[in-house]
Amino acid sequence: MKNLVLGLSLLLVSSIGFSQENMSKPLTGVENTKAYKTIDLIYMDKDLSIFANLLTLSGLDASLKMTDRDHTLFIPTNEAFEEMSIEKFAELTNPENRAMLVDFVNRHFTGMKIDSGQLTASKILDLDNNERIEISEVGNTVYIGGATVVASDIETANGVVHVVNDVIKISK
């Protein structure tokens, strides 16, 4: 068990260090994002690998793989996890805390397709699990759950992706 936690912690540290260098706009290397399901698309960008790994650890990757229903994913970049302590990340990825990880991942998902125009027209996003996330706009910058949207409206075969620079926080 300690080896698993240590291994996951090392994965976090190495992924963050790897992503710091020359992070380009997310998913720019993919020519036609609409040709891929959301889950397949996020595995194509190394700067989104931590969240992709969390999806896998939570078991929710299989659900996303099978769904054809439109949805939206707010995907934190690897750099977004810098603020999270190693202890918090280890707690989140501990197999005994799977429910916590599922809640965390679900905070970044909604079962409907929401483009950036719909985001800015709203002040609160109601998630499928009865939680709410605050949305704000300052100038041309959109914030969702305290995170800045750094890439928006990335269309996929079954939804849309918005990349954010922090993990999404629930409104109190």
mmCIF file of N, CA, C and O in Angstrom, residues 31-110:
data_model
loop_
_atom_site.group_PDB
_atom_site.id
_atom_site.type_symbol
_atom_site.label_atom_id
_atom_site.label_comp_id
_atom_site.label_asym_id
_atom_site.label_seq_id
_atom_site.Cartn_x
_atom_site.Cartn_y
_atom_site.Cartn_z
ATOM 1 N N GLU A 31 -5.330 17.358 -35.021
ATOM 2 C CA GLU A 31 -5.904 18.053 -36.178
ATOM 3 C C GLU A 31 -7.424 18.185 -36.121
ATOM 4 O O GLU A 31 -7.958 19.253 -36.280
ATOM 5 N N ASN A 32 -8.141 17.082 -35.901
ATOM 6 C CA ASN A 32 -9.595 17.116 -35.924
ATOM 7 C C ASN A 32 -10.131 16.542 -34.620
ATOM 8 O O ASN A 32 -10.391 15.351 -34.516
ATOM 9 N N THR A 33 -10.308 17.397 -33.636
ATOM 10 C CA THR A 33 -10.728 16.930 -32.311
ATOM 11 C C THR A 33 -12.121 16.300 -32.349
ATOM 12 O O THR A 33 -12.436 15.451 -31.524
ATOM 13 N N LYS A 34 -12.947 16.679 -33.310
ATOM 14 C CA LYS A 34 -14.299 16.126 -33.412
ATOM 15 C C LYS A 34 -14.296 14.649 -33.808
ATOM 16 O O LYS A 34 -15.302 13.975 -33.688
ATOM 17 N N ALA A 35 -13.167 14.153 -34.250
ATOM 18 C CA ALA A 35 -13.071 12.750 -34.657
ATOM 19 C C ALA A 35 -12.867 11.820 -33.457
ATOM 20 O O ALA A 35 -12.910 10.595 -33.609
ATOM 21 N N TYR A 36 -12.646 12.389 -32.277
ATOM 22 C CA TYR A 36 -12.315 11.591 -31.096
ATOM 23 C C TYR A 36 -13.333 11.817 -29.984
ATOM 24 O O TYR A 36 -13.839 12.923 -29.812
ATOM 25 N N LYS A 37 -13.580 10.762 -29.223
ATOM 26 C CA LYS A 37 -14.376 10.919 -28.007
ATOM 27 C C LYS A 37 -13.543 11.702 -26.999
ATOM 28 O O LYS A 37 -12.308 11.696 -27.046
ATOM 29 N N THR A 38 -14.209 12.338 -26.076
ATOM 30 C CA THR A 38 -13.554 13.170 -25.069
ATOM 31 C C THR A 38 -12.441 12.411 -24.359
ATOM 32 O O THR A 38 -11.327 12.905 -24.235
ATOM 33 N N ILE A 39 -12.730 11.218 -23.903
ATOM 34 C CA ILE A 39 -11.751 10.448 -23.136
ATOM 35 C C ILE A 39 -10.510 10.133 -23.968
ATOM 36 O O ILE A 39 -9.390 10.200 -23.477
ATOM 37 N N ASP A 40 -10.704 9.819 -25.246
ATOM 38 C CA ASP A 40 -9.562 9.521 -26.112
ATOM 39 C C ASP A 40 -8.725 10.768 -26.362
ATOM 40 O O ASP A 40 -7.500 10.713 -26.401
ATOM 41 N N LEU A 41 -9.390 11.891 -26.507
ATOM 42 C CA LEU A 41 -8.706 13.142 -26.810
ATOM 43 C C LEU A 41 -7.779 13.581 -25.676
ATOM 44 O O LEU A 41 -6.642 13.985 -25.917
ATOM 45 N N ILE A 42 -8.234 13.471 -24.430
ATOM 46 C CA ILE A 42 -7.394 13.983 -23.348
ATOM 47 C C ILE A 42 -6.143 13.143 -23.134
ATOM 48 O O ILE A 42 -5.147 13.641 -22.640
ATOM 49 N N TYR A 43 -6.173 11.886 -23.545
ATOM 50 C CA TYR A 43 -4.972 11.056 -23.444
ATOM 51 C C TYR A 43 -3.926 11.445 -24.490
ATOM 52 O O TYR A 43 -2.802 10.972 -24.446
ATOM 53 N N MET A 44 -4.279 12.314 -25.422
ATOM 54 C CA MET A 44 -3.369 12.712 -26.495
ATOM 55 C C MET A 44 -2.478 13.893 -26.121
ATOM 56 O O MET A 44 -1.615 14.276 -26.902
ATOM 57 N N ASP A 45 -2.682 14.484 -24.964
ATOM 58 C CA ASP A 45 -1.899 15.649 -24.577
ATOM 59 C C ASP A 45 -1.200 15.382 -23.251
ATOM 60 O O ASP A 45 -1.846 15.217 -22.223
ATOM 61 N N LYS A 46 0.119 15.359 -23.278
ATOM 62 C CA LYS A 46 0.909 15.058 -22.067
ATOM 63 C C LYS A 46 0.664 16.082 -20.958
ATOM 64 O O LYS A 46 0.804 15.769 -19.780
ATOM 65 N N ASP A 47 0.244 17.295 -21.308
ATOM 66 C CA ASP A 47 0.003 18.328 -20.307
ATOM 67 C C ASP A 47 -1.338 18.161 -19.591
ATOM 68 O O ASP A 47 -1.679 18.952 -18.718
ATOM 69 N N LEU A 48 -2.085 17.125 -19.965
ATOM 70 C CA LEU A 48 -3.351 16.800 -19.297
ATOM 71 C C LEU A 48 -3.278 15.415 -18.654
ATOM 72 O O LEU A 48 -4.291 14.865 -18.235
ATOM 73 N N SER A 49 -2.077 14.878 -18.549
ATOM 74 C CA SER A 49 -1.899 13.479 -18.138
ATOM 75 C C SER A 49 -2.284 13.198 -16.683
ATOM 76 O O SER A 49 -2.745 12.103 -16.374
ATOM 77 N N ILE A 50 -2.116 14.146 -15.795
ATOM 78 C CA ILE A 50 -2.468 13.880 -14.392
ATOM 79 C C ILE A 50 -3.970 13.658 -14.271
ATOM 80 O O ILE A 50 -4.418 12.682 -13.671
ATOM 81 N N PHE A 51 -4.759 14.546 -14.870
ATOM 82 C CA PHE A 51 -6.212 14.355 -14.805
ATOM 83 C C PHE A 51 -6.625 13.080 -15.535
ATOM 84 O O PHE A 51 -7.508 12.349 -15.059
ATOM 85 N N ALA A 52 -5.994 12.791 -16.661
ATOM 86 C CA ALA A 52 -6.289 11.543 -17.384
ATOM 87 C C ALA A 52 -6.017 10.339 -16.491
ATOM 88 O O ALA A 52 -6.807 9.387 -16.448
ATOM 89 N N ASN A 53 -4.917 10.375 -15.753
ATOM 90 C CA ASN A 53 -4.603 9.274 -14.828
ATOM 91 C C ASN A 53 -5.609 9.195 -13.688
ATOM 92 O O ASN A 53 -5.978 8.099 -13.253
ATOM 93 N N LEU A 54 -6.069 10.336 -13.197
ATOM 94 C CA LEU A 54 -7.079 10.332 -12.135
ATOM 95 C C LEU A 54 -8.398 9.748 -12.643
ATOM 96 O O LEU A 54 -9.085 9.035 -11.907
ATOM 97 N N LEU A 55 -8.744 10.045 -13.891
ATOM 98 C CA LEU A 55 -9.930 9.438 -14.485
ATOM 99 C C LEU A 55 -9.817 7.917 -14.486
ATOM 100 O O LEU A 55 -10.762 7.214 -14.138
ATOM 101 N N THR A 56 -8.654 7.428 -14.865
ATOM 102 C CA THR A 56 -8.419 5.985 -14.895
ATOM 103 C C THR A 56 -8.497 5.395 -13.494
ATOM 104 O O THR A 56 -9.166 4.380 -13.277
ATOM 105 N N LEU A 57 -7.821 6.017 -12.536
ATOM 106 C CA LEU A 57 -7.833 5.515 -11.161
ATOM 107 C C LEU A 57 -9.240 5.510 -10.566
ATOM 108 O O LEU A 57 -9.589 4.629 -9.774
ATOM 109 N N SER A 58 -10.065 6.482 -10.951
ATOM 110 C CA SER A 58 -11.422 6.560 -10.414
ATOM 111 C C SER A 58 -12.340 5.513 -11.037
ATOM 112 O O SER A 58 -13.390 5.205 -10.487
ATOM 113 N N GLY A 59 -11.958 4.997 -12.199
ATOM 114 C CA GLY A 59 -12.800 4.051 -12.915
ATOM 115 C C GLY A 59 -13.813 4.729 -13.816
ATOM 116 O O GLY A 59 -14.550 4.058 -14.550
ATOM 117 N N LEU A 60 -13.860 6.052 -13.799
ATOM 118 C CA LEU A 60 -14.832 6.784 -14.612
ATOM 119 C C LEU A 60 -14.435 6.872 -16.085
ATOM 120 O O LEU A 60 -15.258 7.249 -16.921
ATOM 121 N N ASP A 61 -13.202 6.519 -16.400
ATOM 122 C CA ASP A 61 -12.773 6.533 -17.790
ATOM 123 C C ASP A 61 -13.607 5.565 -18.631
ATOM 124 O O ASP A 61 -13.949 5.857 -19.776
ATOM 125 N N ALA A 62 -13.974 4.422 -18.068
ATOM 126 C CA ALA A 62 -14.786 3.438 -18.804
ATOM 127 C C ALA A 62 -16.159 4.008 -19.137
ATOM 128 O O ALA A 62 -16.671 3.810 -20.249
ATOM 129 N N SER A 63 -16.757 4.729 -18.201
ATOM 130 C CA SER A 63 -18.069 5.346 -18.458
ATOM 131 C C SER A 63 -17.972 6.380 -19.571
ATOM 132 O O SER A 63 -18.832 6.449 -20.450
ATOM 133 N N LEU A 64 -16.916 7.199 -19.537
ATOM 134 C CA LEU A 64 -16.737 8.202 -20.585
ATOM 135 C C LEU A 64 -16.468 7.555 -21.939
ATOM 136 O O LEU A 64 -16.887 8.069 -22.971
ATOM 137 N N LYS A 65 -15.777 6.448 -21.923
ATOM 138 C CA LYS A 65 -15.467 5.736 -23.163
ATOM 139 C C LYS A 65 -16.747 5.209 -23.822
ATOM 140 O O LYS A 65 -16.881 5.220 -25.036
ATOM 141 N N MET A 66 -17.695 4.760 -22.994
ATOM 142 C CA MET A 66 -18.910 4.142 -23.532
ATOM 143 C C MET A 66 -20.014 5.131 -23.878
ATOM 144 O O MET A 66 -20.920 4.796 -24.622
ATOM 145 N N THR A 67 -19.939 6.350 -23.371
ATOM 146 C CA THR A 67 -21.057 7.277 -23.588
ATOM 147 C C THR A 67 -20.995 7.964 -24.949
ATOM 148 O O THR A 67 -19.919 8.348 -25.409
ATOM 149 N N ASP A 68 -22.146 8.072 -25.547
ATOM 150 C CA ASP A 68 -22.294 8.867 -26.758
ATOM 151 C C ASP A 68 -23.059 10.151 -26.453
ATOM 152 O O ASP A 68 -23.234 10.990 -27.308
ATOM 153 N N ARG A 69 -23.523 10.272 -25.217
ATOM 154 C CA ARG A 69 -24.285 11.439 -24.775
ATOM 155 C C ARG A 69 -23.361 12.656 -24.666
ATOM 156 O O ARG A 69 -22.259 12.565 -24.139
ATOM 157 N N ASP A 70 -23.831 13.789 -25.161
ATOM 158 C CA ASP A 70 -23.038 15.017 -25.062
ATOM 159 C C ASP A 70 -22.747 15.352 -23.606
ATOM 160 O O ASP A 70 -23.599 15.197 -22.737
ATOM 161 N N HIS A 71 -21.534 15.824 -23.360
ATOM 162 C CA HIS A 71 -21.130 16.216 -22.013
ATOM 163 C C HIS A 71 -20.014 17.248 -22.119
ATOM 164 O O HIS A 71 -19.526 17.532 -23.206
ATOM 165 N N THR A 72 -19.650 17.797 -20.976
ATOM 166 C CA THR A 72 -18.569 18.774 -20.907
ATOM 167 C C THR A 72 -17.581 18.332 -19.843
ATOM 168 O O THR A 72 -17.971 17.924 -18.758
ATOM 169 N N LEU A 73 -16.304 18.415 -20.188
ATOM 170 C CA LEU A 73 -15.230 18.160 -19.220
ATOM 171 C C LEU A 73 -14.428 19.436 -19.054
ATOM 172 O O LEU A 73 -14.046 20.073 -20.037
ATOM 173 N N PHE A 74 -14.192 19.814 -17.807
ATOM 174 C CA PHE A 74 -13.295 20.912 -17.463
ATOM 175 C C PHE A 74 -12.018 20.248 -16.973
ATOM 176 O O PHE A 74 -11.974 19.726 -15.858
ATOM 177 N N ILE A 75 -10.983 20.241 -17.797
ATOM 178 C CA ILE A 75 -9.788 19.463 -17.505
ATOM 179 C C ILE A 75 -8.664 20.361 -17.003
ATOM 180 O O ILE A 75 -8.200 21.246 -17.727
ATOM 181 N N PRO A 76 -8.210 20.124 -15.779
ATOM 182 C CA PRO A 76 -7.071 20.892 -15.271
ATOM 183 C C PRO A 76 -5.769 20.453 -15.962
ATOM 184 O O PRO A 76 -5.562 19.265 -16.213
ATOM 185 N N THR A 77 -4.921 21.424 -16.235
ATOM 186 C CA THR A 77 -3.597 21.110 -16.755
ATOM 187 C C THR A 77 -2.764 20.456 -15.655
ATOM 188 O O THR A 77 -3.123 20.516 -14.476
ATOM 189 N N ASN A 78 -1.669 19.854 -16.032
ATOM 190 C CA ASN A 78 -0.776 19.273 -15.026
ATOM 191 C C ASN A 78 -0.304 20.343 -14.036
ATOM 192 O O ASN A 78 -0.176 20.080 -12.840
ATOM 193 N N GLU A 79 -0.057 21.552 -14.528
ATOM 194 C CA GLU A 79 0.396 22.633 -13.659
ATOM 195 C C GLU A 79 -0.642 22.982 -12.594
ATOM 196 O O GLU A 79 -0.300 23.493 -11.533
ATOM 197 N N ALA A 80 -1.911 22.690 -12.868
ATOM 198 C CA ALA A 80 -2.976 22.983 -11.907
ATOM 199 C C ALA A 80 -2.790 22.204 -10.608
ATOM 200 O O ALA A 80 -3.272 22.628 -9.560
ATOM 201 N N PHE A 81 -2.078 21.100 -10.674
ATOM 202 C CA PHE A 81 -1.902 20.263 -9.493
ATOM 203 C C PHE A 81 -0.703 20.679 -8.641
ATOM 204 O O PHE A 81 -0.446 20.087 -7.605
ATOM 205 N N GLU A 82 0.018 21.719 -9.060
ATOM 206 C CA GLU A 82 1.165 22.215 -8.284
ATOM 207 C C GLU A 82 0.776 22.656 -6.883
ATOM 208 O O GLU A 82 1.523 22.458 -5.942
ATOM 209 N N GLU A 83 -0.379 23.277 -6.779
ATOM 210 C CA GLU A 83 -0.826 23.808 -5.487
ATOM 211 C C GLU A 83 -1.253 22.707 -4.520
ATOM 212 O O GLU A 83 -1.341 22.937 -3.322
ATOM 213 N N MET A 84 -1.546 21.531 -5.058
ATOM 214 C CA MET A 84 -1.996 20.428 -4.216
ATOM 215 C C MET A 84 -0.784 19.785 -3.549
ATOM 216 O O MET A 84 0.182 19.429 -4.217
ATOM 217 N N SER A 85 -0.841 19.641 -2.257
ATOM 218 C CA SER A 85 0.286 19.022 -1.555
ATOM 219 C C SER A 85 0.396 17.541 -1.934
ATOM 220 O O SER A 85 -0.583 16.922 -2.352
ATOM 221 N N ILE A 86 1.587 17.012 -1.772
ATOM 222 C CA ILE A 86 1.815 15.581 -2.027
ATOM 223 C C ILE A 86 0.898 14.758 -1.121
ATOM 224 O O ILE A 86 0.330 13.756 -1.553
ATOM 225 N N GLU A 87 0.724 15.195 0.126
ATOM 226 C CA GLU A 87 -0.135 14.464 1.064
ATOM 227 C C GLU A 87 -1.582 14.433 0.577
ATOM 228 O O GLU A 87 -2.240 13.392 0.627
ATOM 229 N N LYS A 88 -2.084 15.579 0.086
ATOM 230 C CA LYS A 88 -3.460 15.645 -0.416
ATOM 231 C C LYS A 88 -3.613 14.774 -1.660
ATOM 232 O O LYS A 88 -4.608 14.063 -1.817
ATOM 233 N N PHE A 89 -2.621 14.820 -2.543
ATOM 234 C CA PHE A 89 -2.672 14.005 -3.754
ATOM 235 C C PHE A 89 -2.626 12.518 -3.397
ATOM 236 O O PHE A 89 -3.364 11.707 -3.963
ATOM 237 N N ALA A 90 -1.783 12.165 -2.433
ATOM 238 C CA ALA A 90 -1.695 10.766 -1.994
ATOM 239 C C ALA A 90 -3.018 10.321 -1.380
ATOM 240 O O ALA A 90 -3.476 9.192 -1.619
ATOM 241 N N GLU A 91 -3.647 11.204 -0.613
ATOM 242 C CA GLU A 91 -4.947 10.878 -0.021
ATOM 243 C C GLU A 91 -5.994 10.674 -1.122
ATOM 244 O O GLU A 91 -6.784 9.729 -1.088
ATOM 245 N N LEU A 92 -5.980 11.552 -2.111
ATOM 246 C CA LEU A 92 -6.929 11.488 -3.207
ATOM 247 C C LEU A 92 -6.772 10.210 -4.025
ATOM 248 O O LEU A 92 -7.754 9.620 -4.469
ATOM 249 N N THR A 93 -5.553 9.764 -4.203
ATOM 250 C CA THR A 93 -5.285 8.591 -5.046
ATOM 251 C C THR A 93 -5.197 7.287 -4.260
ATOM 252 O O THR A 93 -4.991 6.237 -4.862
ATOM 253 N N ASN A 94 -5.351 7.353 -2.961
ATOM 254 C CA ASN A 94 -5.343 6.143 -2.144
ATOM 255 C C ASN A 94 -6.563 5.292 -2.517
ATOM 256 O O ASN A 94 -7.686 5.785 -2.477
ATOM 257 N N PRO A 95 -6.369 4.025 -2.872
ATOM 258 C CA PRO A 95 -7.503 3.172 -3.258
ATOM 259 C C PRO A 95 -8.609 3.102 -2.207
ATOM 260 O O PRO A 95 -9.776 2.898 -2.551
ATOM 261 N N GLU A 96 -8.268 3.310 -0.945
ATOM 262 C CA GLU A 96 -9.287 3.301 0.109
ATOM 263 C C GLU A 96 -10.186 4.541 0.049
ATOM 264 O O GLU A 96 -11.247 4.573 0.664
ATOM 265 N N ASN A 97 -9.755 5.558 -0.676
ATOM 266 C CA ASN A 97 -10.502 6.813 -0.780
ATOM 267 C C ASN A 97 -11.097 7.003 -2.180
ATOM 268 O O ASN A 97 -11.208 8.126 -2.668
ATOM 269 N N ARG A 98 -11.480 5.907 -2.812
ATOM 270 C CA ARG A 98 -11.982 5.989 -4.187
ATOM 271 C C ARG A 98 -13.189 6.926 -4.299
ATOM 272 O O ARG A 98 -13.320 7.663 -5.280
ATOM 273 N N ALA A 99 -14.086 6.907 -3.318
ATOM 274 C CA ALA A 99 -15.261 7.786 -3.363
ATOM 275 C C ALA A 99 -14.840 9.251 -3.417
ATOM 276 O O ALA A 99 -15.452 10.056 -4.137
ATOM 277 N N MET A 100 -13.797 9.609 -2.694
ATOM 278 C CA MET A 100 -13.284 10.983 -2.708
ATOM 279 C C MET A 100 -12.761 11.334 -4.106
ATOM 280 O O MET A 100 -13.002 12.431 -4.617
ATOM 281 N N LEU A 101 -12.059 10.379 -4.722
ATOM 282 C CA LEU A 101 -11.524 10.604 -6.063
ATOM 283 C C LEU A 101 -12.663 10.734 -7.078
ATOM 284 O O LEU A 101 -12.629 11.617 -7.941
ATOM 285 N N VAL A 102 -13.670 9.900 -6.975
ATOM 286 C CA VAL A 102 -14.814 9.980 -7.881
ATOM 287 C C VAL A 102 -15.498 11.338 -7.738
ATOM 288 O O VAL A 102 -15.835 11.980 -8.739
ATOM 289 N N ASP A 103 -15.686 11.817 -6.514
ATOM 290 C CA ASP A 103 -16.275 13.144 -6.294
ATOM 291 C C ASP A 103 -15.417 14.235 -6.929
ATOM 292 O O ASP A 103 -15.931 15.158 -7.562
ATOM 293 N N PHE A 104 -14.106 14.118 -6.748
ATOM 294 C CA PHE A 104 -13.179 15.098 -7.317
ATOM 295 C C PHE A 104 -13.302 15.138 -8.839
ATOM 296 O O PHE A 104 -13.418 16.203 -9.440
ATOM 297 N N VAL A 105 -13.272 13.979 -9.473
ATOM 298 C CA VAL A 105 -13.359 13.913 -10.937
ATOM 299 C C VAL A 105 -14.719 14.428 -11.404
ATOM 300 O O VAL A 105 -14.802 15.191 -12.368
ATOM 301 N N ASN A 106 -15.792 14.045 -10.722
ATOM 302 C CA ASN A 106 -17.131 14.485 -11.114
ATOM 303 C C ASN A 106 -17.307 15.992 -11.035
ATOM 304 O O ASN A 106 -18.146 16.565 -11.739
ATOM 305 N N ARG A 107 -16.526 16.648 -10.223
ATOM 306 C CA ARG A 107 -16.561 18.107 -10.112
ATOM 307 C C ARG A 107 -16.130 18.774 -11.418
ATOM 308 O O ARG A 107 -16.387 19.947 -11.648
ATOM 309 N N HIS A 108 -15.467 18.010 -12.269
ATOM 310 C CA HIS A 108 -14.953 18.525 -13.535
ATOM 311 C C HIS A 108 -15.786 18.052 -14.726
ATOM 312 O O HIS A 108 -15.359 18.147 -15.873
ATOM 313 N N PHE A 109 -16.972 17.542 -14.465
ATOM 314 C CA PHE A 109 -17.812 16.932 -15.499
ATOM 315 C C PHE A 109 -19.251 17.396 -15.353
ATOM 316 O O PHE A 109 -19.750 17.562 -14.244
ATOM 317 N N THR A 110 -19.908 17.608 -16.475
ATOM 318 C CA THR A 110 -21.352 17.810 -16.470
ATOM 319 C C THR A 110 -21.952 17.059 -17.648
ATOM 320 O O THR A 110 -21.326 16.961 -18.705
#
